[in-house]
Every structure is written in C-alpha cells, then in structure tokens.
GROMACS .gro file of C-alpha atoms in nm:
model
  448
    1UNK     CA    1   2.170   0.821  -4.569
    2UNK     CA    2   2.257   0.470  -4.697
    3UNK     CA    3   2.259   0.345  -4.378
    4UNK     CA    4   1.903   0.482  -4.281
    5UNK     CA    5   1.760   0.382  -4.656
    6UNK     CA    6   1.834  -0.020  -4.554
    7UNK     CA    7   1.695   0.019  -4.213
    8UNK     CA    8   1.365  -0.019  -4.106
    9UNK     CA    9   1.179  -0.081  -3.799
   10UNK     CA   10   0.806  -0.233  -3.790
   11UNK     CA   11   0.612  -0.141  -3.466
   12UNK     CA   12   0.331  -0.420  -3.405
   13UNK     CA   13   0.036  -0.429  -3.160
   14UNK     CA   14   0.160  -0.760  -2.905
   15UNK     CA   15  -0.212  -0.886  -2.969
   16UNK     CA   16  -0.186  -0.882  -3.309
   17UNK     CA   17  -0.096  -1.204  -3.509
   18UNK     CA   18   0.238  -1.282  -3.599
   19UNK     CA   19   0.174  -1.319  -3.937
   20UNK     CA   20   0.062  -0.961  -4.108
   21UNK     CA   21   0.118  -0.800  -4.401
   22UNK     CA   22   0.378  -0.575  -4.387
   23UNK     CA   23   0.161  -0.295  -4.574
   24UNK     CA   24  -0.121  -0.249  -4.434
   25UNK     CA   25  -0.400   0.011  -4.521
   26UNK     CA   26  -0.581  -0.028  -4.185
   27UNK     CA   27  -0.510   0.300  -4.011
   28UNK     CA   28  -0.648   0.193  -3.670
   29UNK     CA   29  -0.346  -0.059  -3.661
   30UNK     CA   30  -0.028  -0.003  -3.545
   31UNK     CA   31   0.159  -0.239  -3.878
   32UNK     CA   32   0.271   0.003  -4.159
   33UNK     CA   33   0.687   0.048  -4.193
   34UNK     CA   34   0.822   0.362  -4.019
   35UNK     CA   35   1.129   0.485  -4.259
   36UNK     CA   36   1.359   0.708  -4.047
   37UNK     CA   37   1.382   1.007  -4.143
   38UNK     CA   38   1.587   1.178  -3.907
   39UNK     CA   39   1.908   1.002  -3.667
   40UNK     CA   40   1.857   0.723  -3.445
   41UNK     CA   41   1.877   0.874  -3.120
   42UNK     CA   42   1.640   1.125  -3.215
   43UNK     CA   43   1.387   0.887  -3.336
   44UNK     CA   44   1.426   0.614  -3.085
   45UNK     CA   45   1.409   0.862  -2.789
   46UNK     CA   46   1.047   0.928  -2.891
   47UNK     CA   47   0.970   0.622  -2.946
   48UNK     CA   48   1.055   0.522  -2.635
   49UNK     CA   49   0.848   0.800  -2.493
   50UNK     CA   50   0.507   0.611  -2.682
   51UNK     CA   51   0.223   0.470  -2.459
   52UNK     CA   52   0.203   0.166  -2.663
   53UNK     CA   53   0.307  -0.142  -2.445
   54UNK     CA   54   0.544  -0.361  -2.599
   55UNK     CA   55   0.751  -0.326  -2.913
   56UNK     CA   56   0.866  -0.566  -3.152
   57UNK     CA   57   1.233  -0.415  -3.284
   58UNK     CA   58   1.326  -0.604  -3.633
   59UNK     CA   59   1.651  -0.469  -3.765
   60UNK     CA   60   1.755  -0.620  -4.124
   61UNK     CA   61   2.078  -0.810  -4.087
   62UNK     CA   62   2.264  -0.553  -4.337
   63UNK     CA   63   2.214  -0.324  -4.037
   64UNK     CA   64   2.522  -0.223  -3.910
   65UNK     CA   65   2.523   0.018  -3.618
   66UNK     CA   66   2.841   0.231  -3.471
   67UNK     CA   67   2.986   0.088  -3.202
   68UNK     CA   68   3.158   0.461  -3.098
   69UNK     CA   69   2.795   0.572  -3.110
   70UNK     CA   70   2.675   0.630  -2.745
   71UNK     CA   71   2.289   0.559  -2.831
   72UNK     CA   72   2.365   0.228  -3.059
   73UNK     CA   73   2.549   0.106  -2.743
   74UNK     CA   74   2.265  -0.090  -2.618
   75UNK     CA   75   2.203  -0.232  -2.947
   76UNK     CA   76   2.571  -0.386  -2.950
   77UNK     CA   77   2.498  -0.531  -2.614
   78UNK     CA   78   2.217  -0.716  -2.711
   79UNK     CA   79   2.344  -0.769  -3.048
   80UNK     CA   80   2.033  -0.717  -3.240
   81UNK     CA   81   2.128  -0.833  -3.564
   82UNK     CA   82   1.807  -0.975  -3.677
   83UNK     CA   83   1.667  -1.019  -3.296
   84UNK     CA   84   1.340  -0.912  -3.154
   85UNK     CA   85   1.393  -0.656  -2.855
   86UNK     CA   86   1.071  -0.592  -2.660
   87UNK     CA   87   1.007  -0.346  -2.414
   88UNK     CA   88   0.731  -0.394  -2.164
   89UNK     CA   89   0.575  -0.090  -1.972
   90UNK     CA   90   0.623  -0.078  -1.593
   91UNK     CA   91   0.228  -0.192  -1.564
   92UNK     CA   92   0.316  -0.484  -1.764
   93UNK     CA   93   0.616  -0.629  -1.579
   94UNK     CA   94   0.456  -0.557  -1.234
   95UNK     CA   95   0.108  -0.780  -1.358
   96UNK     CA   96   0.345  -1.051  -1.524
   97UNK     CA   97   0.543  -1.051  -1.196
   98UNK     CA   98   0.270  -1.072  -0.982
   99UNK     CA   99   0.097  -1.356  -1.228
  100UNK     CA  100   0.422  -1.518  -1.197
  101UNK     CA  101   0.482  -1.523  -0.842
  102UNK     CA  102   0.030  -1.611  -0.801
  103UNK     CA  103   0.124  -1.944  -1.004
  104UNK     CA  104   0.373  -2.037  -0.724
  105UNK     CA  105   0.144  -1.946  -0.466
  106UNK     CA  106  -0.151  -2.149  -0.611
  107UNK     CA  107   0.026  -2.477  -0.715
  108UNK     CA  108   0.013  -2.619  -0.376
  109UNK     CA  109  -0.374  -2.567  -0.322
  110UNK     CA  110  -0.626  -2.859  -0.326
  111UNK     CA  111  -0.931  -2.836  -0.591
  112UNK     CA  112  -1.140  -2.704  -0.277
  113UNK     CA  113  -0.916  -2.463  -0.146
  114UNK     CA  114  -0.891  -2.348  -0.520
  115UNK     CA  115  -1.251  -2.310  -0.536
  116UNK     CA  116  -1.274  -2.148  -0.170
  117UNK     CA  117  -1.047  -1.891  -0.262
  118UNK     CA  118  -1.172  -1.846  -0.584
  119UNK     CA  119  -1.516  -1.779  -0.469
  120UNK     CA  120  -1.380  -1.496  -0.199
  121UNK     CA  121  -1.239  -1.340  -0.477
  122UNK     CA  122  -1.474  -1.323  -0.754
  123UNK     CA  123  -1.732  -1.212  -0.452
  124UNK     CA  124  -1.489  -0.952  -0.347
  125UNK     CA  125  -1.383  -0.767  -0.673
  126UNK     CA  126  -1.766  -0.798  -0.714
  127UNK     CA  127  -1.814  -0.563  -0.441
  128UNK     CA  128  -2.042  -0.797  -0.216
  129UNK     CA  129  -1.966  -0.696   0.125
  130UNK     CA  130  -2.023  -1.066   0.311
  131UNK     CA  131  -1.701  -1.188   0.087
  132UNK     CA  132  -1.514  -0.905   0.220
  133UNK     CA  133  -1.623  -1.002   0.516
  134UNK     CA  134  -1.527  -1.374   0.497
  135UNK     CA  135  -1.191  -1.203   0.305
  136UNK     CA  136  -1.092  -1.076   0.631
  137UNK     CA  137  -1.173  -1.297   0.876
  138UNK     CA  138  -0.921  -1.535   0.648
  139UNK     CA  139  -0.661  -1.292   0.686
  140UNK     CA  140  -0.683  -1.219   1.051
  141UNK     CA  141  -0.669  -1.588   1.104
  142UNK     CA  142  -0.387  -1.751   1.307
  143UNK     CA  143  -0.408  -2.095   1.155
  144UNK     CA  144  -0.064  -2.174   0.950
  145UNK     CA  145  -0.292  -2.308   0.647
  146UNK     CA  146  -0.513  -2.048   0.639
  147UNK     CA  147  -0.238  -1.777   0.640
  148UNK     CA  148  -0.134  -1.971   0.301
  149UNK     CA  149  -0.459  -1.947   0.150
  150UNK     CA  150  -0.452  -1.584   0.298
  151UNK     CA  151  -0.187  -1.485   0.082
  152UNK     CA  152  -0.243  -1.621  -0.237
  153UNK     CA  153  -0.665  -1.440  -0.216
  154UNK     CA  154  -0.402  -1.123  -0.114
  155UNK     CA  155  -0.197  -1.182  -0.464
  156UNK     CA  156  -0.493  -1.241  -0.664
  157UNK     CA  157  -0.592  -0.914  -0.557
  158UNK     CA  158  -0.320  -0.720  -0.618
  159UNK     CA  159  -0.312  -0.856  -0.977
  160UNK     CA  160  -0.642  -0.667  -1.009
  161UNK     CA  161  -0.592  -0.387  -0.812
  162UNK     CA  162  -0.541  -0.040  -0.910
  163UNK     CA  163  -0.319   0.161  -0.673
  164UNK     CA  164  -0.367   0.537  -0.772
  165UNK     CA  165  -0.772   0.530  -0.706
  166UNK     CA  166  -0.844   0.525  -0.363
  167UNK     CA  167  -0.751   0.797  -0.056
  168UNK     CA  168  -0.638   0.600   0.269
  169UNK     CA  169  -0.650   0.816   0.548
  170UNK     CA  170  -0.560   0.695   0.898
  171UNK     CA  171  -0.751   0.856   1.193
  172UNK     CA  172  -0.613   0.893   1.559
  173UNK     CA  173  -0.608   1.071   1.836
  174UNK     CA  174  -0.602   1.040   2.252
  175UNK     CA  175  -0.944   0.827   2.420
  176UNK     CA  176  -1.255   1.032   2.439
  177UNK     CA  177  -1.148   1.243   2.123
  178UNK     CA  178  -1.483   1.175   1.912
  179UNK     CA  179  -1.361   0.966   1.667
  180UNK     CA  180  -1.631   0.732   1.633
  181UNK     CA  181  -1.859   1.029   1.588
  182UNK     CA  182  -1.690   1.227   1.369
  183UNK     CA  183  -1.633   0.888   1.114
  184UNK     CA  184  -2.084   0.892   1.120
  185UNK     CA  185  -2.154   1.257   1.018
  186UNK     CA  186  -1.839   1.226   0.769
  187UNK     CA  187  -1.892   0.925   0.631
  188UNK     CA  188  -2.255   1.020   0.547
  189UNK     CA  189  -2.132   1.349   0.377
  190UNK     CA  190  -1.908   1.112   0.108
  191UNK     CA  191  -2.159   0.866   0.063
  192UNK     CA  192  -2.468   1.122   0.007
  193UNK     CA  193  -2.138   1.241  -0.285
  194UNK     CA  194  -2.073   0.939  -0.442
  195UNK     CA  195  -1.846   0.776  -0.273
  196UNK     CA  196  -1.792   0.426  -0.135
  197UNK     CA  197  -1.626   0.438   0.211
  198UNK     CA  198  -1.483   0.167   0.419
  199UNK     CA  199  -1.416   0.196   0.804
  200UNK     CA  200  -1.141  -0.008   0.940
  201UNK     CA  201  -1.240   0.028   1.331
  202UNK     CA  202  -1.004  -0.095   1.583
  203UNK     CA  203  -1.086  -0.192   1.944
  204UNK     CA  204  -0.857  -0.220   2.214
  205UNK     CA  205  -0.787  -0.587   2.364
  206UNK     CA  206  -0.796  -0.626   2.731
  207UNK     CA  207  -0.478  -0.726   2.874
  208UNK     CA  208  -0.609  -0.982   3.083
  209UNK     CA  209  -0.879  -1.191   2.929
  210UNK     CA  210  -0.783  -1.075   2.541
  211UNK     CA  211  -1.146  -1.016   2.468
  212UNK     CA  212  -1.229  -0.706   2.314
  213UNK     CA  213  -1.565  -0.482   2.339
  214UNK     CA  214  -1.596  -0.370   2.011
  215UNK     CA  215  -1.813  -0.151   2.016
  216UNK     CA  216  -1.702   0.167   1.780
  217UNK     CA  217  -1.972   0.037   1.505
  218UNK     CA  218  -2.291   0.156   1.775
  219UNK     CA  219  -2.120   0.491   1.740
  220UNK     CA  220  -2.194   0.446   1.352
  221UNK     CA  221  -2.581   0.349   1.358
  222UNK     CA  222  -2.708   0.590   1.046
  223UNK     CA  223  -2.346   0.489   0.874
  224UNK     CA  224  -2.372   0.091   0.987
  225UNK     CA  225  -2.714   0.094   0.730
  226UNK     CA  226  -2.566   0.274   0.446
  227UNK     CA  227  -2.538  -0.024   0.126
  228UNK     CA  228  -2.234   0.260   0.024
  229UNK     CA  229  -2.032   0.222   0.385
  230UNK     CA  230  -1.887  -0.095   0.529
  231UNK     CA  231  -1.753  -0.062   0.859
  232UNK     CA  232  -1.519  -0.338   0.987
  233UNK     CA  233  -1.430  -0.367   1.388
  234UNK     CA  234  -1.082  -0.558   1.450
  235UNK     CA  235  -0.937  -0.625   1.810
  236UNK     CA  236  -0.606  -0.486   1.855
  237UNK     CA  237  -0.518  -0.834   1.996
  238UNK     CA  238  -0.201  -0.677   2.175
  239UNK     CA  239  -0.031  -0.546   1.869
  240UNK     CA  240   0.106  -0.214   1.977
  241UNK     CA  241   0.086   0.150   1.783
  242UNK     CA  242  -0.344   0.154   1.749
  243UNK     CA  243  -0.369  -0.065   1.470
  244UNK     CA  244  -0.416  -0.452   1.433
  245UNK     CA  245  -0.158  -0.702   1.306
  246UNK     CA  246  -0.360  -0.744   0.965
  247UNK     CA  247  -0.459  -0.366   0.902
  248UNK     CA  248  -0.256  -0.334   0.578
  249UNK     CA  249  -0.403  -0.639   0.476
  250UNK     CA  250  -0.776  -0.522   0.488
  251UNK     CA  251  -0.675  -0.224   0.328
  252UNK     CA  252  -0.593  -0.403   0.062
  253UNK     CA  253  -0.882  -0.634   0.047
  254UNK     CA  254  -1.104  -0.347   0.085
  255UNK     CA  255  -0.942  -0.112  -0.210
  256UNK     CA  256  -0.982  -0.461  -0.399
  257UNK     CA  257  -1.375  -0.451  -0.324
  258UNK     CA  258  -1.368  -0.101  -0.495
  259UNK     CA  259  -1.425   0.130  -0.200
  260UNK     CA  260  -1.272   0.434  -0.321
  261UNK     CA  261  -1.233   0.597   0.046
  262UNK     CA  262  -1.089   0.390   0.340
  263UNK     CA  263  -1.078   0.538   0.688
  264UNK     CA  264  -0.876   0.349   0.992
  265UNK     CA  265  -1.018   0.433   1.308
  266UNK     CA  266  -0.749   0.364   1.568
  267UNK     CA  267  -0.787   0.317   1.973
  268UNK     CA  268  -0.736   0.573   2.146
  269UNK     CA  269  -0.298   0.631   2.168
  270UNK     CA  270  -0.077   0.838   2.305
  271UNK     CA  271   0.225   1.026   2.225
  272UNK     CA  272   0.466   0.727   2.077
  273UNK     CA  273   0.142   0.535   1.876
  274UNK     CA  274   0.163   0.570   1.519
  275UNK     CA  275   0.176   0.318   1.339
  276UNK     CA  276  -0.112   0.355   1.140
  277UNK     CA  277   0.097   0.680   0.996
  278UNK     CA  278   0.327   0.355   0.760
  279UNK     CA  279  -0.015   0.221   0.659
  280UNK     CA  280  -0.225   0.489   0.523
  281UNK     CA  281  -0.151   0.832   0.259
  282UNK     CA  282  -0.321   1.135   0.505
  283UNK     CA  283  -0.240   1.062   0.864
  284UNK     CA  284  -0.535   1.276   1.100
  285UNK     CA  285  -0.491   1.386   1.412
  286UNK     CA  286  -0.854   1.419   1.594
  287UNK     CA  287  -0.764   1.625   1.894
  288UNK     CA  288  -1.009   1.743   2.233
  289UNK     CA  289  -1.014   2.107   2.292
  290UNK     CA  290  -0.882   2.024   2.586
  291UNK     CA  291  -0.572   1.890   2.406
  292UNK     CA  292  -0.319   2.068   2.649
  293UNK     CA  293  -0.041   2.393   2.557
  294UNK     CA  294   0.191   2.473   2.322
  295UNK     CA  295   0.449   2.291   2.474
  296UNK     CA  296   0.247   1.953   2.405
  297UNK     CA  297   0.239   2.034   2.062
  298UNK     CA  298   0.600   2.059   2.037
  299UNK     CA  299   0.672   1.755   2.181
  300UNK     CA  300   0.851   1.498   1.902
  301UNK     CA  301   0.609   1.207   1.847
  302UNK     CA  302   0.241   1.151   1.664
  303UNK     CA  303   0.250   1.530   1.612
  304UNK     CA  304   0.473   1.516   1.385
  305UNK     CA  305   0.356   1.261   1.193
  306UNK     CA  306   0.019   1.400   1.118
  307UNK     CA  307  -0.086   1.580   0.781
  308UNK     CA  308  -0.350   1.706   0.962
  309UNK     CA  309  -0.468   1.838   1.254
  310UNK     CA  310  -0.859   1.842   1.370
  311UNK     CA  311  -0.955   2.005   1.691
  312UNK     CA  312  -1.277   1.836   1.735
  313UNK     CA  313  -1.597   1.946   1.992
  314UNK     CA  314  -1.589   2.291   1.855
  315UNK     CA  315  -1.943   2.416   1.977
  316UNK     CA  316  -2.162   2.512   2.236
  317UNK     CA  317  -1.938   2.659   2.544
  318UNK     CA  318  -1.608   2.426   2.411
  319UNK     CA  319  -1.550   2.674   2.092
  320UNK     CA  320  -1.332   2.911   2.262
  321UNK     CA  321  -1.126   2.676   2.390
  322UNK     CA  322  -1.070   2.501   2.070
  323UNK     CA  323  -0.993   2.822   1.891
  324UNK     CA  324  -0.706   2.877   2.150
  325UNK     CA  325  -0.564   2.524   2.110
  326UNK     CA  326  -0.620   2.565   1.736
  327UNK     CA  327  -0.382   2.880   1.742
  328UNK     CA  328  -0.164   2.717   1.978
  329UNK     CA  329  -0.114   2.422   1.721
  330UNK     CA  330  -0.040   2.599   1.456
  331UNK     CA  331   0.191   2.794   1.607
  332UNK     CA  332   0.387   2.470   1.729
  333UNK     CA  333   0.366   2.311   1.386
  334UNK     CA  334   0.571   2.553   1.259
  335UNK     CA  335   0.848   2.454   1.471
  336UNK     CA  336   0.830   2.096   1.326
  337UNK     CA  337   1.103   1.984   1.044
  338UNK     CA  338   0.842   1.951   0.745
  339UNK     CA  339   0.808   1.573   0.589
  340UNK     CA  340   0.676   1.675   0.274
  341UNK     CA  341   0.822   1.948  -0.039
  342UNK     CA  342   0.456   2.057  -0.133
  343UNK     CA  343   0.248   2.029   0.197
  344UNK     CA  344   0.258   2.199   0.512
  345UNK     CA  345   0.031   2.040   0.790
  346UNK     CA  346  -0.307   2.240   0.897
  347UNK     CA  347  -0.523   2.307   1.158
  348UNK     CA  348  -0.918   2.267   1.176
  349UNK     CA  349  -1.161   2.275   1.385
  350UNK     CA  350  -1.474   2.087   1.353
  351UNK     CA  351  -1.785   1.972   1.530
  352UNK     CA  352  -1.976   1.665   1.405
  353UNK     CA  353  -2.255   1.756   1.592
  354UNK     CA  354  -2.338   2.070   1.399
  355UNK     CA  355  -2.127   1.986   1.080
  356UNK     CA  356  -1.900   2.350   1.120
  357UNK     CA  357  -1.566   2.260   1.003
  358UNK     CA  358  -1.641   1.910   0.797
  359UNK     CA  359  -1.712   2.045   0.449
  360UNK     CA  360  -1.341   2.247   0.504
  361UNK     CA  361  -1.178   1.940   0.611
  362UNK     CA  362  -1.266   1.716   0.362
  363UNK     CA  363  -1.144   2.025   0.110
  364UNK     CA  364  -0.778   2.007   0.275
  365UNK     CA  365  -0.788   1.625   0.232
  366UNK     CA  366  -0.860   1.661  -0.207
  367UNK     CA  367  -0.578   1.942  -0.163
  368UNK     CA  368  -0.359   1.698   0.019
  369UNK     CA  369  -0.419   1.444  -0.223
  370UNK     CA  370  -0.379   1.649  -0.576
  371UNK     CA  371  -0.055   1.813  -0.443
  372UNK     CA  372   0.087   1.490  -0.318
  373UNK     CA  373  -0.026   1.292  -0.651
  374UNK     CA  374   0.116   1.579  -0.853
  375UNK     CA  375   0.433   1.587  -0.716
  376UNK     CA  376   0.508   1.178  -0.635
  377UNK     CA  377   0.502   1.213  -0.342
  378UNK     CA  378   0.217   0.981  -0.282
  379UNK     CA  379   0.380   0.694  -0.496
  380UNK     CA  380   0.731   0.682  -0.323
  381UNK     CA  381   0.537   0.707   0.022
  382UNK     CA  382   0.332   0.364  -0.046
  383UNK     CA  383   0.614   0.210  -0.176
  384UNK     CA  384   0.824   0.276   0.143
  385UNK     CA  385   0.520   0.158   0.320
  386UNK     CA  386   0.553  -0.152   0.165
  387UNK     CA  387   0.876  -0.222   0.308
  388UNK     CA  388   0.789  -0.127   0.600
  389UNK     CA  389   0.522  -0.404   0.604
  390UNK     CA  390   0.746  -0.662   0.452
  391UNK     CA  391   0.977  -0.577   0.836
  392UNK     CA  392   0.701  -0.583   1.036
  393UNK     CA  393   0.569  -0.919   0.923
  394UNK     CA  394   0.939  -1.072   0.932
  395UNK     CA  395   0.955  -0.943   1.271
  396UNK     CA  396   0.606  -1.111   1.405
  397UNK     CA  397   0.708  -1.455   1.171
  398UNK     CA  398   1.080  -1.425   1.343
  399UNK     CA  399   0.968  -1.429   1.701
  400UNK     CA  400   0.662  -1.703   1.649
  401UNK     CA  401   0.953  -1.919   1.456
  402UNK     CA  402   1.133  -1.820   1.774
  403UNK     CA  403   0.915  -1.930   2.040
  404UNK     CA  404   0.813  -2.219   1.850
  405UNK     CA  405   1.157  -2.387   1.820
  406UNK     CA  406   1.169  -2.700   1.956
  407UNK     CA  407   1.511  -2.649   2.159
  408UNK     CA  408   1.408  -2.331   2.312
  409UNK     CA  409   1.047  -2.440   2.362
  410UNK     CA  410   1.209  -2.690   2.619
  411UNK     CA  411   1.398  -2.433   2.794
  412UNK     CA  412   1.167  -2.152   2.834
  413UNK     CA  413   0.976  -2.283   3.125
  414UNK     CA  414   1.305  -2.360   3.322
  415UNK     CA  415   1.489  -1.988   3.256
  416UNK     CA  416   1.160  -1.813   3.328
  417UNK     CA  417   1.123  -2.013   3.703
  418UNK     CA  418   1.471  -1.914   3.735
  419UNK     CA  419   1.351  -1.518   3.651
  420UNK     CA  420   1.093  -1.537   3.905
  421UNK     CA  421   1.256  -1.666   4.162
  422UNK     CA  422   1.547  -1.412   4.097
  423UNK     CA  423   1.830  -1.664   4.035
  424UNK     CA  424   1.843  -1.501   3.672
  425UNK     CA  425   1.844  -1.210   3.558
  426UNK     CA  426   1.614  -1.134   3.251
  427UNK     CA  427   1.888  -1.035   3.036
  428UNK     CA  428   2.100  -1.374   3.089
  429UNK     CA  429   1.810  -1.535   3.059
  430UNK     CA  430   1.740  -1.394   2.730
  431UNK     CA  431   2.092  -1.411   2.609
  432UNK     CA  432   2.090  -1.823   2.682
  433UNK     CA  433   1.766  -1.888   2.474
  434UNK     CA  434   1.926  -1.703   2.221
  435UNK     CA  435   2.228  -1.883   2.209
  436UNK     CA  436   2.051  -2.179   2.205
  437UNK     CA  437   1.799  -2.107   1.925
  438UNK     CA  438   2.145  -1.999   1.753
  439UNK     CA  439   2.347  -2.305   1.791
  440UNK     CA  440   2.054  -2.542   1.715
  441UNK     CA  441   1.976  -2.346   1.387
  442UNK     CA  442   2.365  -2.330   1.283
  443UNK     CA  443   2.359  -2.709   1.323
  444UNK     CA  444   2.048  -2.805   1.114
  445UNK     CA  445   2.125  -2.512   0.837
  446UNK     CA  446   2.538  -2.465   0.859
  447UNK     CA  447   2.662  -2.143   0.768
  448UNK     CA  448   2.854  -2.154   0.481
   0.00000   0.00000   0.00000
C-alpha cells in the first residue's frame, strides 16, 4: 500500500496546455489526480480500454516497479522513471502517418501545382461534381507528372476520408445482361431515400483503334439528371478483368466527394473476369434468364466470387425461365466452398422494368453489409484489397519501366522481326530481353 500511496498518474487532454493545475475543479476536463486504488494491472488494463486518444503517463521518480511483475514489464523496458509514455489510438497513428508521408509527397510541387491540387481538393471534399470530374481525369492520366500530382490529391484524400461509411458494390455479369438498366430504376430508388450514389461505368475499348463508345450513361437518362447521382464512364483501355486501370482510384476520389453508395458497372465478362470482386465490399452477379444449367453454375470462376446473385428480366413470358435458373443457382451455390463465416450467397430475381425483386435486393445488400461490419469481415477484406492494389500497380509500373529501358528498347524491334519471320521463337525471344534488361540493371544498381 506504500507503494500505491507514492504513485500517481495524471491523465491530460493532448489539447490541453502543458501548464495546468494539478487540481482542478472543472469536471468537463480530463486533469484531476487518479489515486489507485486497486493493483496496477487491474487499473491500467482499463485504462487502456478508454476512448480518450493519447495519454500522458507521469510516474514520480520514488516509483519503483517489480521487475518479476509480468504487467510492470513494459514499464522496465521503457524505463519510465520520470518519462512521459503516450499512447496514440489506431485513428491517430494512421492520420499522422498519412500527414507524414502527404509532406513528402507535396515538397516537390511548384506554387501552381500546389494551388491546382489544392483547388481539386477543396472542390472535391466539397461535393462539387465538376472537381470530381477534373479529380479523375488527373488520375486516369498517363503523363509521368501528372501521375505525381495524382497521388499526392489521392493522399490528401485519404487523410480526410472515412472508411466505414460508404457500401461499394461491384456489378457484373455476361453482355446483354441489363446492367445499365437495372443501375437507372435502382439508382433512383436510393436517391428518392437519401442517398448519394456514384456510378463508375466502364466501356469496353476496341482492340483495334482503342476508342471506346461509351455509351452506358444513355442507358441512365432519368439517373444522368439526378443533382444526388454522378455517373462516370471510363474506357477499359485494354486492362483485362471488366474494370479500368484507375477504378480503385475513383473509388476513392468518389467516397472522398461523400457519395455514400458507389456502384461499378463492368463490361460485359465472362467466366475468368473478376477483378472488380478485389476492388469493391458486395460483388453482384446480374445474370439473363437465359443464363444456362446447373452445370454452368458449378463451374469454378466469377460464380464463386459473387455475394450475390440477380437473375434479371424476370417478367412478361421470361419469368418462368428465370425462376428455373433461379432454383438451379441456388442449388449449385451450395456446392461452392463458402468465402465468408456469417454470409451465404443468395439468389434474386428482379425486373427493372416493373421494379419486382429491387426493394428485396437492396434488403440483402443492408443484411450483407451489417453482418459483414459486425463480424470484421468487411475491414480485413479492404485491407487485403489494398494489397492487392499495391501488386497490381507494381505490376503495370514493372512492365512500363520494362519496355521503357533504354537497352531493351533497342532490341525489341530486332527480336520481334526475328519472331515474325520465325527465326525465334517467342519464348527465346523473351528470355534474351530479359536477360538483357537484367544485366544492364545489375550493372547500373550492383547487387550487393
């Protein structure tokens, strides 16, 4: 009891002045002197447990904790004798880091790119929809300097950004599925609710000329006027899996804007295309009733990545078809290893040109969300999406820093003759570019 008479602890407020009273008769400030009154672990456990965000720990140097004690361990470590130990809330060190890591972004910017930025920003967290416009024409932007300036508007944003209050949902399914039309009578029913919604619309690139239509957004003509929607169309510009190159990007920029529903509207894929799946929290699957058997339901690929399944066209003379294929997909689903503890994929059938099935649908999505929220779920499946982005864009920046070498540059025009005119085979040809990018990189950056 000696030891926990000399021992006190004063808790502080990290806005607060340094220099307070000690005693203070304030009771909406966290100053007054805590006495403990029952053994360290117990006491420092719950304190630990507080909401309050940082702590200011000042033990008097007559203090003298037990080194064979397994919860003053930590104290002998950081030898606290008269040292302040603060403790900053996960929030806190994830702003700080991303402040931190902002100033090294921004310290190579000219006054006007400063201001240029600047401006997209303020515009964007603003919610005016012609900066998040301008926000993601930046980002989709193949100049080298504007990729710079691309990613430090993209770090302001996450410093602002809250993660846990917006519903990404990724929407896909075969050509001809009625996506577009589906994403117009839905997005109307959230924004007659409250909500803001963004569409993310992506158009497939030709393979010859590289142009793309896009044309999704005439699908969307009641939606296209609504001052709650903003509906986006991005070529695919070859990228492969139904989404573009910058898709997580936008998301971003568009939960920055404060749209509290986004919806990716992918081209029309095929069995092995989902990508969009690593981007978004609900993957949908919009299905034709003429979707094929069981069998095709079975099949390993973008069935089993979806958290939901929505047989669309379900009217007029194309309902009892759907209801079969509905049956026939659940019954295959079952048969699929499950990727989530506390959600089972479902089944719906819908029509957005009578409404039947939308109201239900939009139910299972809330369910989807609570259960996955609830559970963690959601959090540990953004944060593996994250890596997954950091891969994808070190792939894309490994092969331009590939083609773009100087030494293999010089050499691809000679090895691909060669391929065409069959003296080389593809793989040997590959094999010697490689070899050379190697041996040219070794030599400018040794390996050590």
């Amino acid at each position: 009891m000696d030891f926990l008479r000399k021992t006190a602890i004063r808790i502080t407020n990290h806005t607060e002045p340094k220099k307070r009273p000690l005693f203070s008769s304030a009771t909406n400030k966290m100053n007054v002197p805590v006495l403990l009154q029952h053994p360290h672990r117990y006491f420092l456990k719950r304190l630990l447990r507080t909401p309050f965000r940082c702590y200011h720990f000042i033990f008097h140097s007559s203090t003298h904790l037990r080194s064979g004690s397994p919860w003053a361990r930590p104290f002998d470590s950081l030898r606290l004798h008269c040292t302040k130990w603060m403790l900053l809330s996960d929030g806190l060190k994830r702003k700080l880091c991303l402040q931190t890591t902002l100033k090294k972004h921004t310290e190579g910017l000219s006054d006007k790119e400063q201001r240029f930025v600047d401006k997209l920003y303020t515009g964007l967290i603003q919610g005016q929809r012609a900066h998040l416009a301008e926000a993601i024409t930046l980002i989709e932007s193949t100049h080298s300097r504007k990729k710079e300036l691309a990613q430090v508007l993209l770090q302001k944003v996450l410093v602002y950004h809250r993660e846990q209050e917006q519903l990404n949902k990724g929407l896909s399914g075969p050509p001809g599925a009625g996506k577009s039309t589906f994403i117009e009578y839905f997005g109307k029913m959230l924004t007659e609710r409250g909500h803001k919604l963004s569409v993310l619309a992506v158009d497939p690139s030709s393979c010859t000329s590289g142009g793309s239509l896009l044309g999704d957004k005439t699908r969307m003509t009641e939606l296209s006027r609504d001052m709650n929607a903003y509906i986006r169309p991005s070529p695919a510009g070859g990228t492969l899996g139904g989404v573009t190159r910058t898709t997580n990007e936008a998301i971003l920029l568009c939960e920055g804007g404060g749209y509290d529903i986004i919806l990716i509207e992918t081209v029309g894929v095929g069995q092995s295309e989902f990508a969009v799946a690593d981007m978004v929290d609900m993957f949908v699957l919009l299905l034709p009733p003429a979707g094929g058997d069981e069998l095709q339901g079975i099949k390993r690929g973008i069935i089993e990545m979806a958290d939901l399944v929505a047989i669309t066209k379900s009217d007029g003379d194309l309902v009892v078809p759907a209801r079969r294929i509905q049956a026939e997909y659940v019954s295959a689903l079952k048969l699929l290893r499950k990727r989530s503890e506390v959600w089972r994929p479902k089944v719906v059938r819908i029509s957005a040109r009578s409404g039947e099935g939308i109201t239900e649908m939009w139910d299972k999505m809330k369910e989807f969300r609570d259960l996955m929220l609830a559970s963690g779920e959601l959090i540990a499946r953004r944060q593996k999406q994250q890596k997954v982005w950091m891969w994808n864009l070190i792939q894309e920046s490994v092969l331009e820093h590939f083609r773009t070498h100087p030494t293999v540059r010089e050499q691809i025009p000679l090895l691909e003759r060669k391929v065409l005119s069959g003296a080389l085979s593809p793989g040997l040809a590959a094999d010697l570019l490689l070899k050379a990018f190697k041996t040219k990189t070794n030599e400018i950056h040794p390996i050590q």
